mmCIF file of C-alpha atoms in Angstrom:
data_model
loop_
_atom_site.group_PDB
_atom_site.id
_atom_site.type_symbol
_atom_site.label_atom_id
_atom_site.label_comp_id
_atom_site.label_asym_id
_atom_site.label_seq_id
_atom_site.Cartn_x
_atom_site.Cartn_y
_atom_site.Cartn_z
ATOM 1 C CA MET A 14 21.431 53.623 -3.036
ATOM 2 C CA ASP A 15 21.660 50.778 -0.592
ATOM 3 C CA SER A 16 18.140 50.799 0.802
ATOM 4 C CA PHE A 17 18.550 47.730 2.987
ATOM 5 C CA SER A 18 21.468 48.703 5.213
ATOM 6 C CA SER A 19 20.494 52.345 5.598
ATOM 7 C CA SER A 20 16.747 51.737 6.015
ATOM 8 C CA PRO A 21 15.349 53.013 9.307
ATOM 9 C CA SER A 22 12.837 50.176 9.330
ATOM 10 C CA SER A 23 15.258 47.331 9.827
ATOM 11 C CA GLY A 24 12.116 45.297 10.486
ATOM 12 C CA SER A 25 11.446 45.080 6.786
ATOM 13 C CA ASN A 26 14.979 43.789 6.128
ATOM 14 C CA SER A 27 14.745 41.066 8.732
ATOM 15 C CA GLN A 28 11.237 40.276 7.520
ATOM 16 C CA PHE A 29 12.690 39.670 4.082
ATOM 17 C CA GLN A 30 15.471 37.493 5.544
ATOM 18 C CA SER A 31 12.907 35.547 7.529
ATOM 19 C CA GLU A 32 10.902 34.866 4.371
ATOM 20 C CA GLN A 33 14.054 33.774 2.566
ATOM 21 C CA LEU A 34 14.942 31.433 5.421
ATOM 22 C CA LYS A 35 11.452 29.962 5.437
ATOM 23 C CA ASN A 36 11.555 29.353 1.698
ATOM 24 C CA GLN A 37 14.995 27.801 1.971
ATOM 25 C CA LEU A 38 13.804 25.476 4.753
ATOM 26 C CA LYS A 39 10.740 24.461 2.762
ATOM 27 C CA ALA A 40 12.858 23.711 -0.294
ATOM 28 C CA GLN A 41 15.290 21.612 1.743
ATOM 29 C CA LEU A 42 12.470 19.673 3.396
ATOM 30 C CA ALA A 43 10.848 19.018 0.023
ATOM 31 C CA GLN A 44 14.189 17.843 -1.380
ATOM 32 C CA ALA A 45 14.774 15.487 1.555
ATOM 33 C CA TYR A 46 11.278 14.056 1.130
ATOM 34 C CA ILE A 47 11.780 13.443 -2.577
ATOM 35 C CA GLU A 48 15.096 11.733 -1.949
ATOM 36 C CA GLN A 49 13.557 9.445 0.608
ATOM 37 C CA PHE A 50 10.672 8.668 -1.712
ATOM 38 C CA MET A 51 13.009 7.823 -4.594
ATOM 39 C CA GLU A 52 15.086 5.584 -2.364
ATOM 40 C CA THR A 53 11.969 3.649 -1.328
ATOM 41 C CA ILE A 54 10.922 3.223 -4.967
ATOM 42 C CA SER A 55 14.415 1.989 -5.892
ATOM 43 C CA THR A 56 14.381 -0.657 -3.186
ATOM 44 C CA LYS A 57 10.910 -1.900 -4.002
ATOM 45 C CA CYS A 58 11.355 -1.959 -7.746
ATOM 46 C CA PHE A 59 14.749 -3.566 -7.615
ATOM 47 C CA ASP A 60 13.219 -6.351 -5.521
ATOM 48 C CA LYS A 61 10.341 -6.797 -7.933
ATOM 49 C CA CYS A 62 12.103 -6.494 -11.233
ATOM 50 C CA ILE A 63 15.769 -7.439 -10.999
ATOM 51 C CA THR A 64 15.506 -10.999 -9.803
ATOM 52 C CA LYS A 65 18.728 -12.288 -11.297
ATOM 53 C CA PRO A 66 21.160 -9.457 -12.088
ATOM 54 C CA GLY A 67 22.805 -10.111 -15.448
ATOM 55 C CA SER A 68 25.633 -8.432 -17.267
ATOM 56 C CA SER A 69 23.232 -5.816 -18.648
ATOM 57 C CA MET A 70 19.635 -4.700 -18.117
ATOM 58 C CA SER A 71 17.170 -6.588 -20.258
ATOM 59 C CA GLY A 72 14.203 -5.018 -22.028
ATOM 60 C CA SER A 73 11.761 -6.818 -19.760
ATOM 61 C CA GLU A 74 13.632 -5.619 -16.683
ATOM 62 C CA SER A 75 13.507 -1.990 -17.776
ATOM 63 C CA SER A 76 9.827 -2.121 -18.727
ATOM 64 C CA CYS A 77 9.104 -3.813 -15.397
ATOM 65 C CA ILE A 78 10.862 -0.949 -13.663
ATOM 66 C CA SER A 79 8.879 1.656 -15.595
ATOM 67 C CA ARG A 80 5.609 -0.003 -14.669
ATOM 68 C CA CYS A 81 6.774 -0.458 -11.087
ATOM 69 C CA VAL A 82 7.588 3.238 -10.676
ATOM 70 C CA ASP A 83 4.180 4.200 -12.104
ATOM 71 C CA ARG A 84 2.384 1.739 -9.843
ATOM 72 C CA TYR A 85 4.300 2.781 -6.749
ATOM 73 C CA ILE A 86 3.439 6.426 -7.347
ATOM 74 C CA GLU A 87 -0.170 5.393 -7.897
ATOM 75 C CA ALA A 88 -0.101 3.373 -4.656
ATOM 76 C CA THR A 89 1.167 6.443 -2.817
ATOM 77 C CA GLY A 90 -1.758 8.406 -4.249
ATOM 78 C CA ILE A 91 -4.289 5.768 -3.185
ATOM 79 C CA ILE A 92 -2.927 5.762 0.338
ATOM 80 C CA THR A 93 -2.808 9.535 0.552
ATOM 81 C CA SER A 94 -6.414 9.897 -0.599
ATOM 82 C CA THR A 95 -7.549 7.039 1.673
ATOM 83 C CA LEU A 96 -6.048 8.714 4.714
ATOM 84 C CA PHE A 97 -6.798 12.332 3.890
ATOM 85 C CA SER A 98 -10.061 12.612 2.055
ATOM 86 C CA SER A 99 -12.941 10.260 2.795
ATOM 87 C CA PRO A 100 -13.993 10.059 6.437
ATOM 88 C CA HIS A 101 -14.944 6.569 7.567
ATOM 89 C CA MET B 1278 5.426 42.933 21.535
ATOM 90 C CA ASP B 1279 8.289 44.315 19.504
ATOM 91 C CA PRO B 1280 8.673 43.196 15.874
ATOM 92 C CA SER B 1281 11.406 40.682 16.667
ATOM 93 C CA GLN B 1282 9.188 38.917 19.193
ATOM 94 C CA VAL B 1283 6.348 38.750 16.717
ATOM 95 C CA GLN B 1284 8.738 37.310 14.205
ATOM 96 C CA SER B 1285 10.050 34.651 16.609
ATOM 97 C CA ALA B 1286 6.525 33.543 17.476
ATOM 98 C CA GLU B 1287 5.627 33.460 13.780
ATOM 99 C CA PHE B 1288 8.770 31.500 12.968
ATOM 100 C CA ALA B 1289 8.086 29.020 15.767
ATOM 101 C CA GLN B 1290 4.632 28.470 14.313
ATOM 102 C CA PHE B 1291 6.105 28.037 10.858
ATOM 103 C CA LEU B 1292 8.546 25.408 12.192
ATOM 104 C CA ALA B 1293 5.760 23.583 14.001
ATOM 105 C CA GLN B 1294 3.715 23.451 10.773
ATOM 106 C CA GLU B 1295 6.643 22.176 8.745
ATOM 107 C CA GLU B 1296 7.383 19.562 11.380
ATOM 108 C CA GLN B 1297 3.787 18.394 11.228
ATOM 109 C CA ARG B 1298 3.933 18.248 7.450
ATOM 110 C CA ALA B 1299 7.147 16.235 7.597
ATOM 111 C CA LYS B 1300 5.566 13.737 10.028
ATOM 112 C CA VAL B 1301 2.555 13.313 7.779
ATOM 113 C CA GLY B 1302 4.853 12.712 4.815
ATOM 114 C CA GLU B 1303 6.829 10.135 6.800
ATOM 115 C CA MET B 1304 3.637 8.322 7.671
ATOM 116 C CA VAL B 1305 2.526 8.143 4.049
ATOM 117 C CA ILE B 1306 5.914 6.816 2.970
ATOM 118 C CA LYS B 1307 5.906 4.232 5.758
ATOM 119 C CA ILE B 1308 2.369 3.011 5.102
ATOM 120 C CA THR B 1309 2.860 2.840 1.330
ATOM 121 C CA ASN B 1310 6.032 0.847 1.947
ATOM 122 C CA VAL B 1311 4.267 -1.689 4.153
ATOM 123 C CA CYS B 1312 1.064 -1.920 2.121
ATOM 124 C CA TRP B 1313 2.901 -2.351 -1.178
ATOM 125 C CA ASP B 1314 4.535 -5.452 0.241
ATOM 126 C CA LYS B 1315 1.208 -6.756 1.535
ATOM 127 C CA CYS B 1316 -0.890 -6.050 -1.553
ATOM 128 C CA ILE B 1317 1.275 -6.097 -4.659
ATOM 129 C CA THR B 1318 2.449 -9.657 -4.672
ATOM 130 C CA GLY B 1319 3.340 -10.277 -8.317
ATOM 131 C CA THR B 1320 5.236 -8.323 -10.963
ATOM 132 C CA PRO B 1321 3.849 -4.801 -11.364
ATOM 133 C CA GLY B 1322 1.393 -4.532 -14.267
ATOM 134 C CA SER B 1323 0.296 -1.590 -16.379
ATOM 135 C CA LYS B 1324 -2.496 -0.897 -13.946
ATOM 136 C CA PHE B 1325 -3.725 -2.136 -10.586
ATOM 137 C CA SER B 1326 -6.421 -4.739 -10.422
ATOM 138 C CA SER B 1327 -9.449 -3.707 -8.360
ATOM 139 C CA SER B 1328 -8.437 -6.155 -5.646
ATOM 140 C CA GLU B 1329 -4.978 -4.573 -5.496
ATOM 141 C CA SER B 1330 -6.357 -1.046 -5.145
ATOM 142 C CA SER B 1331 -8.884 -2.022 -2.504
ATOM 143 C CA CYS B 1332 -6.176 -3.946 -0.687
ATOM 144 C CA LEU B 1333 -4.034 -0.817 -0.616
ATOM 145 C CA SER B 1334 -6.758 1.415 0.811
ATOM 146 C CA ASN B 1335 -7.920 -1.227 3.312
ATOM 147 C CA CYS B 1336 -4.328 -1.694 4.344
ATOM 148 C CA ALA B 1337 -3.855 2.014 5.024
ATOM 149 C CA ARG B 1338 -7.016 2.125 7.178
ATOM 150 C CA ARG B 1339 -6.115 -1.016 9.111
ATOM 151 C CA TYR B 1340 -2.624 0.243 9.718
ATOM 152 C CA MET B 1341 -4.043 3.424 11.268
ATOM 153 C CA ASP B 1342 -6.504 1.396 13.370
ATOM 154 C CA MET B 1343 -3.648 -0.766 14.529
ATOM 155 C CA SER B 1344 -1.500 2.217 15.505
ATOM 156 C CA LEU B 1345 -4.309 3.489 17.709
ATOM 157 C CA LEU B 1346 -4.814 0.054 19.273
ATOM 158 C CA ILE B 1347 -1.124 -0.209 20.056
ATOM 159 C CA VAL B 1348 -1.055 3.190 21.752
ATOM 160 C CA LYS B 1349 -4.076 2.275 23.895
ATOM 161 C CA ARG B 1350 -2.616 -1.084 24.798
ATOM 162 C CA VAL B 1351 0.756 0.276 25.793
ATOM 163 C CA GLN B 1352 -0.882 3.093 27.774
ATOM 164 C CA ASN B 1353 -2.878 0.515 29.744
ATOM 165 C CA MET B 1354 0.281 -1.250 30.711
ATOM 166 C CA GLN B 1355 1.838 1.792 32.344
#
């Protein structure tokens, strides 16, 4: 019982495909955004925390990076709420 | 309008919305990038100082003000 191909209302089939396409697009856009965000964090935190690259990552370097990631995400939140909540 | 036309119009609107969302996201990434450099001068700590957080939000506002100024200025030149 192939209801899609033999359905008289082909509108409902293309409606479904349209929804699928929209969801796929949204997922790809979200993915691209996340990748760009991660790349920015990597650049900033490498600059801040890995000042003299050694033969392995030190404990202070990795804790600096953890804090840096947290702070950068926090900074993004501050900027988002500054621009999109309070009117000035 | 037949169903396919309705769908095209709807899809065009969907694309316009997603494009707008993407632009907004770009702007936030850009401004955070710039303002981080301006405001977080030392090694990142376990929280922001109050001067760091106010610097970040001031920076975002001033960046937007500046963008508007630039547009006006360039428009006046044409």
